[in-house]
PDB file of C-alpha atoms in Angstrom:
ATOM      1  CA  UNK A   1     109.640 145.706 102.303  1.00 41.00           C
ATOM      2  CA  UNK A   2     112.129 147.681 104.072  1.00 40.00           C
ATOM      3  CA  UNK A   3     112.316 147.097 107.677  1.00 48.00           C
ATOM      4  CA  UNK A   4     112.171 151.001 108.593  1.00 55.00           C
ATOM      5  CA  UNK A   5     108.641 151.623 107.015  1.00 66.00           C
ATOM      6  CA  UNK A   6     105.526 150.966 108.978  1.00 85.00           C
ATOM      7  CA  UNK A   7     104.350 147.203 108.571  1.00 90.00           C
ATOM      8  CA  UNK A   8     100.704 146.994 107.334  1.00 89.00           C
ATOM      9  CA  UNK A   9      97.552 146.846 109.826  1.00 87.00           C
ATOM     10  CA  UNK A  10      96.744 143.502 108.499  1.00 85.00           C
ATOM     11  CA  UNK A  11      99.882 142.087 108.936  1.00 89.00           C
ATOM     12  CA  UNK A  12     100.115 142.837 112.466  1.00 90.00           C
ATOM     13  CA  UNK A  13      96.897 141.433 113.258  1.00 86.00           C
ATOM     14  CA  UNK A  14      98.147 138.271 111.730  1.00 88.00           C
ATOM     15  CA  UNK A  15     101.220 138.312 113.664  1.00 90.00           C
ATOM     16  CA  UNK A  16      99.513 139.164 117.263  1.00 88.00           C
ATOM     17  CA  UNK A  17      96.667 136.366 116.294  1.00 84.00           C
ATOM     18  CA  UNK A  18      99.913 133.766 117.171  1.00 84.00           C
ATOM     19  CA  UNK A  19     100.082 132.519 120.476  1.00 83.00           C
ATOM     20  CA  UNK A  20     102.271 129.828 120.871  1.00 83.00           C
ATOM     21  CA  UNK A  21     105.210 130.489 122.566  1.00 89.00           C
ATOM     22  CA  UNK A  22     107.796 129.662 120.197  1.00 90.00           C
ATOM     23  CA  UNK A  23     106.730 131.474 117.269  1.00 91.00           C
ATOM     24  CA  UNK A  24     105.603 134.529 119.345  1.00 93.00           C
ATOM     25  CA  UNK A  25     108.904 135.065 120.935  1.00 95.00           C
ATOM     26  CA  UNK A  26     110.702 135.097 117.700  1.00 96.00           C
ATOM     27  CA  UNK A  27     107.673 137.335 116.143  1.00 96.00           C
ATOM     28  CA  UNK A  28     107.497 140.157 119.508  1.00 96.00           C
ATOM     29  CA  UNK A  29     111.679 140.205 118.743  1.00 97.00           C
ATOM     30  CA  UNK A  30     111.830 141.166 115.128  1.00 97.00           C
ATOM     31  CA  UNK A  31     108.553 143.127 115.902  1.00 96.00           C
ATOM     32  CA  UNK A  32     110.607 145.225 118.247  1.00 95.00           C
ATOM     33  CA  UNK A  33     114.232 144.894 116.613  1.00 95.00           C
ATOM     34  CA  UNK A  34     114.079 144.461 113.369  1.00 95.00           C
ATOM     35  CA  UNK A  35     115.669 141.301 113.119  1.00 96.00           C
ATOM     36  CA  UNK A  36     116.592 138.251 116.007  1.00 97.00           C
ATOM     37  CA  UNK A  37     119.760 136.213 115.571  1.00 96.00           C
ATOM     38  CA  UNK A  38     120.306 132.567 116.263  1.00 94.00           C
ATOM     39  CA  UNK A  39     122.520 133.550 119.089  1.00 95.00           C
ATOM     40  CA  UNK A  40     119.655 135.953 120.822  1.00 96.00           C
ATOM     41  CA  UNK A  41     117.139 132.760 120.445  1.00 95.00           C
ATOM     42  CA  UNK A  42     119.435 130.555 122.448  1.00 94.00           C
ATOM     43  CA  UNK A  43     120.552 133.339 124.926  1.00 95.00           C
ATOM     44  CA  UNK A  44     117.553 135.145 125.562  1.00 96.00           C
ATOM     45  CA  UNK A  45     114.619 132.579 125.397  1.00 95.00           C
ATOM     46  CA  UNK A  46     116.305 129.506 125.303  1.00 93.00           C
ATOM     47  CA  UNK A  47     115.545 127.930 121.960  1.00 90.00           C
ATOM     48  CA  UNK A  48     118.508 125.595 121.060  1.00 85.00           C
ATOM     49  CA  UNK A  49     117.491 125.012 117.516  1.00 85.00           C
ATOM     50  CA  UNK A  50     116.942 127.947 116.418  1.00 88.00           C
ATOM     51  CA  UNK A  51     115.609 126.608 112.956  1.00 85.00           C
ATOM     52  CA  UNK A  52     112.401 124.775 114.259  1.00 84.00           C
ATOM     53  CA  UNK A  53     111.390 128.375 115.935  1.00 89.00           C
ATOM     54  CA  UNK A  54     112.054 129.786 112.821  1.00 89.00           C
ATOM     55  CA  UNK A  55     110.240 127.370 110.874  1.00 83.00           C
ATOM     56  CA  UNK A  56     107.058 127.754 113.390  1.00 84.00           C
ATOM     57  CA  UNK A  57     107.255 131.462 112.447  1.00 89.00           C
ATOM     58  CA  UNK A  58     106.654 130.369 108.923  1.00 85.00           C
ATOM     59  CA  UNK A  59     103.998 127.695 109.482  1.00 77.00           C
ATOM     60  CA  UNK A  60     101.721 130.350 110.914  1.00 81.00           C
ATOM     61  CA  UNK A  61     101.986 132.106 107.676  1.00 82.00           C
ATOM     62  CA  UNK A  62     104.495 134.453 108.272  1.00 90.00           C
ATOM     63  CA  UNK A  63     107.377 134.977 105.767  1.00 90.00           C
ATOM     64  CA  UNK A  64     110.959 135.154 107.302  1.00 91.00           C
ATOM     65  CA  UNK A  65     114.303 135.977 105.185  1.00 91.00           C
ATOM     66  CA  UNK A  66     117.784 134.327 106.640  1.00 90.00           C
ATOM     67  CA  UNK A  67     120.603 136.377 106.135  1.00 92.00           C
ATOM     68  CA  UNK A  68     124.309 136.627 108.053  1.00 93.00           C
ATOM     69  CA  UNK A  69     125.393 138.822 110.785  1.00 95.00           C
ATOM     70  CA  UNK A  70     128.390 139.032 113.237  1.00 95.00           C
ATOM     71  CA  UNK A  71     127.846 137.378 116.459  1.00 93.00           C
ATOM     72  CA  UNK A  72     129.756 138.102 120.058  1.00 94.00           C
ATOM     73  CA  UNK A  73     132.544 135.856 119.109  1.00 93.00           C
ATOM     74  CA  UNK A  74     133.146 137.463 115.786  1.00 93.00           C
ATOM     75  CA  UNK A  75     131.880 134.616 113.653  1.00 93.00           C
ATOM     76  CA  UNK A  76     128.985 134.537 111.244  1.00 93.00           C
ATOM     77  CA  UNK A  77     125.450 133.374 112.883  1.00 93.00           C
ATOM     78  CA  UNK A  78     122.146 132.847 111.109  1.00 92.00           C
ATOM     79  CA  UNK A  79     119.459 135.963 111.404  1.00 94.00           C
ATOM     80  CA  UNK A  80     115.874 136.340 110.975  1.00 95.00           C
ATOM     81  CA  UNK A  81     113.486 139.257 109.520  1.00 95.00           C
ATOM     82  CA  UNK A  82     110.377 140.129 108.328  1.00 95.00           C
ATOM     83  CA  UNK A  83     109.711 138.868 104.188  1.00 90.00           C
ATOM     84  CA  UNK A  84     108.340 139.929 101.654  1.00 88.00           C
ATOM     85  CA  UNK A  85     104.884 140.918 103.657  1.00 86.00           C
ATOM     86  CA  UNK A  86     102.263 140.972 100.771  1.00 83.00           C
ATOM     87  CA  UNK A  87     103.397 136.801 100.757  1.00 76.00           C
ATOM     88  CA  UNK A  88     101.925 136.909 104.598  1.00 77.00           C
ATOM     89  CA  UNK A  89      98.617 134.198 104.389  1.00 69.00           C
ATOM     90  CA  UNK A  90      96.578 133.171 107.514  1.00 59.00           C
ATOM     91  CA  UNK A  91      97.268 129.834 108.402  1.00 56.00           C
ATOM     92  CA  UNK A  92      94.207 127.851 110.585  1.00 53.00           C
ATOM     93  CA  UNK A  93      97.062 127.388 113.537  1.00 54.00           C
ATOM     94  CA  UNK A  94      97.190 131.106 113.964  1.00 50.00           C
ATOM     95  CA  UNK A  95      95.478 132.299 116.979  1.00 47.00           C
ATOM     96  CA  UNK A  96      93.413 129.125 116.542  1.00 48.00           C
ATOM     97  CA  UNK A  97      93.840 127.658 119.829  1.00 50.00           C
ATOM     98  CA  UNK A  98      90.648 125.939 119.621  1.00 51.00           C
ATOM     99  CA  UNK A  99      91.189 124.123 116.468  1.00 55.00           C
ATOM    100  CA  UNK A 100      94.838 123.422 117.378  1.00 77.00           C
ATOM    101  CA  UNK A 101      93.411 121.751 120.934  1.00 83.00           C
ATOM    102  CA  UNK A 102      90.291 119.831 118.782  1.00 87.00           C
ATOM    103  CA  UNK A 103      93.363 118.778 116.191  1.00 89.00           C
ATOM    104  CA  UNK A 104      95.000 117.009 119.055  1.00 91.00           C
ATOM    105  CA  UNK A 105      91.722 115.334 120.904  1.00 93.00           C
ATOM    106  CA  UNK A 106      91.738 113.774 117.237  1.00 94.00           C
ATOM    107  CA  UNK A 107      94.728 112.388 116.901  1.00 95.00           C
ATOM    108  CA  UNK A 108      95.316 111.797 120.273  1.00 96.00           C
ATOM    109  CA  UNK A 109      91.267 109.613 120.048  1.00 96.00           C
ATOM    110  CA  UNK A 110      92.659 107.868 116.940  1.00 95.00           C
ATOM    111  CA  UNK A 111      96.877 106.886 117.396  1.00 95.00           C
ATOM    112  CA  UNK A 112      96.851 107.149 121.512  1.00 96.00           C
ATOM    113  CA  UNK A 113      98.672 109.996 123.191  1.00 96.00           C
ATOM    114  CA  UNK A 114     102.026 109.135 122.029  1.00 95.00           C
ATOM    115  CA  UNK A 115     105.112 110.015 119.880  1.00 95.00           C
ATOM    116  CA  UNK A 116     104.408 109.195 116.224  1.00 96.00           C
ATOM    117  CA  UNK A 117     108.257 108.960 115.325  1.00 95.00           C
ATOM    118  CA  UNK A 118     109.441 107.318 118.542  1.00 91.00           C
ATOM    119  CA  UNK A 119     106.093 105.903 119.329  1.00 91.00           C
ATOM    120  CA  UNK A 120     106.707 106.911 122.749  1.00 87.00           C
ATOM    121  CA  UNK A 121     103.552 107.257 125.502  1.00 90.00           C
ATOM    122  CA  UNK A 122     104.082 111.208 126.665  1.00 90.00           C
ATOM    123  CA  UNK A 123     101.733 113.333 128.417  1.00 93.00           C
ATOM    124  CA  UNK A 124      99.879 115.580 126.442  1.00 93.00           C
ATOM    125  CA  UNK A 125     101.407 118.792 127.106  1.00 90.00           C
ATOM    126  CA  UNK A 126     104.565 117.623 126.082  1.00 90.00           C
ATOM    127  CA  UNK A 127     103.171 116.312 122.395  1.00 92.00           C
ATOM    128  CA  UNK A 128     103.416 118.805 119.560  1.00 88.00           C
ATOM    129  CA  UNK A 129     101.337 118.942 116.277  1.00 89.00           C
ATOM    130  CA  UNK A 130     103.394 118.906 113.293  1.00 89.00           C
ATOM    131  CA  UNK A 131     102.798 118.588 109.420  1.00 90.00           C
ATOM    132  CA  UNK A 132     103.282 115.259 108.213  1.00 94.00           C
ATOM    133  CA  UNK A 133     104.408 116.914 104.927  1.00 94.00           C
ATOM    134  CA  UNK A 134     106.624 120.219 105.781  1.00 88.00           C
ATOM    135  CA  UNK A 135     104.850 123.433 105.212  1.00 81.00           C
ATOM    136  CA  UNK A 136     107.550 124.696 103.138  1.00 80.00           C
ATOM    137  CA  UNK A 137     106.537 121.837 100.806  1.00 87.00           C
ATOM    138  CA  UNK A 138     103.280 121.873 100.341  1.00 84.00           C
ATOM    139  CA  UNK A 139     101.830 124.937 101.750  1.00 78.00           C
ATOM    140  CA  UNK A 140      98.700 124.759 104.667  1.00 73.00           C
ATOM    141  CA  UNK A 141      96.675 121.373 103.819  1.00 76.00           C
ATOM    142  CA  UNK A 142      93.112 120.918 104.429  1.00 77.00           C
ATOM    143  CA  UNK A 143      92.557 120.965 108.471  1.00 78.00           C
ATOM    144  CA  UNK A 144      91.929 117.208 108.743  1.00 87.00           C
ATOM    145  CA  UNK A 145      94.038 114.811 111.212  1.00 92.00           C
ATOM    146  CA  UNK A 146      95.493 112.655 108.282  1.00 94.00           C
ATOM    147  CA  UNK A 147      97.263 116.026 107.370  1.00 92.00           C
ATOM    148  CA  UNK A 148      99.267 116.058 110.949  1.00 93.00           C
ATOM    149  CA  UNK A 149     100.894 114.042 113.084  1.00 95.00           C
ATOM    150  CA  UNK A 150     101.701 114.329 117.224  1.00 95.00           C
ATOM    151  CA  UNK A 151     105.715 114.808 118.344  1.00 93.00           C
ATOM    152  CA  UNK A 152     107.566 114.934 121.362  1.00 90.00           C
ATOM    153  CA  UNK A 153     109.648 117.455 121.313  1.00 86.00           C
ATOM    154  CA  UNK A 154     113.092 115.533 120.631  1.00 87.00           C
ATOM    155  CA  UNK A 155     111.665 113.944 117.530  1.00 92.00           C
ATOM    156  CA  UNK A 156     110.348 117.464 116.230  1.00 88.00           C
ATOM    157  CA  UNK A 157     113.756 118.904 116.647  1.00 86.00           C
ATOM    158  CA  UNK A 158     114.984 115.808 114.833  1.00 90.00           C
ATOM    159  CA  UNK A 159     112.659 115.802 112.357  1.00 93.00           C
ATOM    160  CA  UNK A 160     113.381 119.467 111.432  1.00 87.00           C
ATOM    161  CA  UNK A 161     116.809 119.167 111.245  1.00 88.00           C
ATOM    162  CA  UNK A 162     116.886 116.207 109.172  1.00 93.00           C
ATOM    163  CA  UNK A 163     114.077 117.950 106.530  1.00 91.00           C
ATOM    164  CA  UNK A 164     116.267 121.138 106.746  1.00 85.00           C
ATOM    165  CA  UNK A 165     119.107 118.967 105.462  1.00 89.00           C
ATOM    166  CA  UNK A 166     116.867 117.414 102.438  1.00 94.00           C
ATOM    167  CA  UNK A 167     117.674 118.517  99.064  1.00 95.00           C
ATOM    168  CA  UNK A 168     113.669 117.736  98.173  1.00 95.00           C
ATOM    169  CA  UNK A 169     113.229 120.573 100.793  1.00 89.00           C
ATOM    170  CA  UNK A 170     116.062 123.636  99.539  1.00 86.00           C
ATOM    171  CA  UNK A 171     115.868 122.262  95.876  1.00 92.00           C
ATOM    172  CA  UNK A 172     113.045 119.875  94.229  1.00 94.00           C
ATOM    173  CA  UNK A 173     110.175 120.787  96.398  1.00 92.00           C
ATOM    174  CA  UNK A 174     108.464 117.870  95.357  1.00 96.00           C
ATOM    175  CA  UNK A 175     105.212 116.666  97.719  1.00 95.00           C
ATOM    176  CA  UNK A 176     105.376 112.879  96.565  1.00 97.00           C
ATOM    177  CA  UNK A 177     109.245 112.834  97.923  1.00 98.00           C
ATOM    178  CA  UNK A 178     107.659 113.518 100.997  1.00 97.00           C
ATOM    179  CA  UNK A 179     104.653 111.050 101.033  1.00 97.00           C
ATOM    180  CA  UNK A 180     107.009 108.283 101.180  1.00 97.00           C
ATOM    181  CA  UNK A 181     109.838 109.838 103.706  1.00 98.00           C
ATOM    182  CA  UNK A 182     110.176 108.356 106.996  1.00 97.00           C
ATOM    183  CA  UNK A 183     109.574 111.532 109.170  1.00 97.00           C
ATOM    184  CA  UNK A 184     106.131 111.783 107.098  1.00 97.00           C
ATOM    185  CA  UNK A 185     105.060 108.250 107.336  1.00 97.00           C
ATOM    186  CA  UNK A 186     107.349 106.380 109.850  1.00 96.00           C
ATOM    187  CA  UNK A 187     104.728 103.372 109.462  1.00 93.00           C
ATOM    188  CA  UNK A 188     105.455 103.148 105.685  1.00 95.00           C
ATOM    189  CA  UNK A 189     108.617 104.450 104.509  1.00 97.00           C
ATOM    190  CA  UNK A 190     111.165 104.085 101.573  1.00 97.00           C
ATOM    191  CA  UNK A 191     113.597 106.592 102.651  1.00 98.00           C
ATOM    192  CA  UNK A 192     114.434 109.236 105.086  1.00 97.00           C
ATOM    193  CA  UNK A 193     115.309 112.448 103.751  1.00 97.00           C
ATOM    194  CA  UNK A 194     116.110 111.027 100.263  1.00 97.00           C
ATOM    195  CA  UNK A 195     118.430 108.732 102.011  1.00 97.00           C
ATOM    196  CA  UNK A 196     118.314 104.892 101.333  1.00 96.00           C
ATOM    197  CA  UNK A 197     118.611 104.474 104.975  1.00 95.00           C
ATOM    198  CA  UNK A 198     115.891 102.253 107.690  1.00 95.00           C
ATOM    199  CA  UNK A 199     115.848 103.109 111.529  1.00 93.00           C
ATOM    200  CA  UNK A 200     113.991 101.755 114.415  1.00 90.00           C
ATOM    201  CA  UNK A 201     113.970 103.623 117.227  1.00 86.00           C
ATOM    202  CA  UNK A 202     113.620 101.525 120.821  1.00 88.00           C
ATOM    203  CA  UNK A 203     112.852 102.204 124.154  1.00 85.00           C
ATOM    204  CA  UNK A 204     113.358 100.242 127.358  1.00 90.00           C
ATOM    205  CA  UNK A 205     110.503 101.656 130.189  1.00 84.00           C
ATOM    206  CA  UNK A 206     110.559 100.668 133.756  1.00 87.00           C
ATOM    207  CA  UNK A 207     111.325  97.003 134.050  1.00 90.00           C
ATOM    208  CA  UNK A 208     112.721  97.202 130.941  1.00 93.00           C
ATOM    209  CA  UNK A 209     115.655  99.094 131.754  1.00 95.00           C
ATOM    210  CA  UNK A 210     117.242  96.535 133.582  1.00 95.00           C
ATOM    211  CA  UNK A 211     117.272  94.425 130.071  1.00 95.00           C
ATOM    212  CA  UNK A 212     118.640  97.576 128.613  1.00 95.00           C
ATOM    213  CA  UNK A 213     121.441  98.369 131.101  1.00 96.00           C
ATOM    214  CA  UNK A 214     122.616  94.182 130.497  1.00 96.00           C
ATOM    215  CA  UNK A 215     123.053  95.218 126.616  1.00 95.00           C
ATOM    216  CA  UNK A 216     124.997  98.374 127.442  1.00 95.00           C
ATOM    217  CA  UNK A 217     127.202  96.319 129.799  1.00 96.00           C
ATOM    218  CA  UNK A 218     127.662  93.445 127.189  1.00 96.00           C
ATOM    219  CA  UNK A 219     128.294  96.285 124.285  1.00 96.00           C
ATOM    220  CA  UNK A 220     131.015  97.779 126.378  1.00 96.00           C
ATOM    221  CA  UNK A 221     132.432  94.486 127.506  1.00 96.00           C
ATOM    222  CA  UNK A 222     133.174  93.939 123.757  1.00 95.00           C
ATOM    223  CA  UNK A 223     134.232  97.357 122.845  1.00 95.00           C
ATOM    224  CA  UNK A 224     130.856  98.448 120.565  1.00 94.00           C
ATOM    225  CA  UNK A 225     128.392 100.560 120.572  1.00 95.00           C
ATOM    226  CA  UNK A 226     124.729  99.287 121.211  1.00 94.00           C
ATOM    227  CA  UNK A 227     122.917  99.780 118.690  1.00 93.00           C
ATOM    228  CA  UNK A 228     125.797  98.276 116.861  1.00 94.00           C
ATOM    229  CA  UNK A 229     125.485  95.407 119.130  1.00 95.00           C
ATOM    230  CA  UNK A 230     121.710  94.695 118.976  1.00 95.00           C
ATOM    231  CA  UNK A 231     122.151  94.905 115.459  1.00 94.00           C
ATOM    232  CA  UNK A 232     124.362  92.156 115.718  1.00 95.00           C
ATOM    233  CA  UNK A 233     122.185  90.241 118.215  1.00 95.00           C
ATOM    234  CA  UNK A 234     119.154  90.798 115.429  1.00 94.00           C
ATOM    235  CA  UNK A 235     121.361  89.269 112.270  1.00 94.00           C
ATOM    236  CA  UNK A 236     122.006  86.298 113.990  1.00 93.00           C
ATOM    237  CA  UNK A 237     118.310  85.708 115.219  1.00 93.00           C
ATOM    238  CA  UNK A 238     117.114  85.181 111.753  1.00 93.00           C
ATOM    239  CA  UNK A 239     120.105  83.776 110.274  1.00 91.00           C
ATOM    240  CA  UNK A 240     119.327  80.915 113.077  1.00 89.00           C
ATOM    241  CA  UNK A 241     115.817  81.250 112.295  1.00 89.00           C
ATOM    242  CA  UNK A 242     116.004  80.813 108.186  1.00 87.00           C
ATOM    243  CA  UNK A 243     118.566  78.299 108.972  1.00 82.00           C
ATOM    244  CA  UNK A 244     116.242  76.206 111.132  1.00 68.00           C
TER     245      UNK A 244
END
């Protein structure tokens, strides 16, 4: 649909029902302009990946196009519009602050109000719901907490990226790809992002850091990087235990 004719009733409705502030900035913006660039979500409301707000858009049911435009510095930036509107379909996070809130008492009641990726404790405003398999993948699943897991906000934006970047997500579009991806199931994984790669990610809390800080000194002592170093420090653990 051209962007100069008059958007239909039900389609607004659907895009007011959205209330999360994320997806209703970039919404209110192309509501009002036509279009928002990457370069008007970072300057204006602060979003520095400009992706994941896009891809929140989308989640709620909302089709987007990407297309080019000029920025301030002359070079091509990222854009977002309206779709194809008659694609538009209500997804249950729209407007469905109850559900979304219920969602989270669930998962929260079940896995503990932490991280799934980082398996970090965070407080509760700070953890985000998130598909376990990307939306763009396999649509809006039944509204059931094995469907969605809780993120901090770092391991979202990392997650998003790193699904952006996924041939199974531009290309194949295949849902059992996903099922076995890291950033769906970090608890039982056999690749990330089609990648035959493994990652643990550690953290050192409160009387912890002090071990932490020791590692970075010893790392930089010998010239490598930490994880580099625990690595390192892990290999020869078991090669002294299978040797013993």
């Amino acid at each position: 649909m051209n962007s100069s004719q008059p958007l239909p009733n039900d389609f607004i409705q659907l895009c007011q029902s959205v209330t999360a502030k994320r997806p209703k900035a970039v919404i209110n913006h192309i509501l009002q302009h036509g279009l928002v660039t990457t370069e008007e979500l970072k300057n204006i409301y602060g979003y520095n990946h400009p992706p994941r707000a896009a891809r929140d858009v989308r989640e709620r049911g909302i089709p987007l196009d990407t297309f080019r435009v000029t920025g301030s510095d002359g070079k091509k930036i990222a854009a977002y519009k309206f779709g194809d509107v008659s694609k538009a379909r209500f997804s249950r996070f729209s407007g469905r602050t109850g559900l979304s809130k219920q969602l989270k008492d669930e998962l929260i009641k079940r896995h503990g109000c932490k991280c799934f990726i980082y398996l970090e404790v965070v407080d509760k405003r700070e953890l985000q719901i998130d598909h376990r398999i990307p939306f763009e993948i396999d649509g809006e699943p039944e509204f059931s907490p094995e469907h969605f897991m809780l993120l901090c906000g770092s391991a979202n934006r990392a997650k998003s990226w790193s699904c952006e970047h996924c041939e199974n997500w531009s290309i194949i579009k295949d849902k059992s790809i996903c099922l076995s991806c890291y950033w769906a199931y970090p608890e039982s994984y056999t690749h990330i992002a089609m990648q035959q790669v493994r990652r643990i990610d550690i953290m050192w809390q409160e009387e912890e850091i002090d071990i932490y800080e020791n590692l970075k000194q010893q790392a930089t002592e010998l010239n490598k990087d930490i994880p580099e170093f625990i690595k390192e420090i892990i290999e020869r653990e078991i090669g002294r235990n299978q040797n013993g």
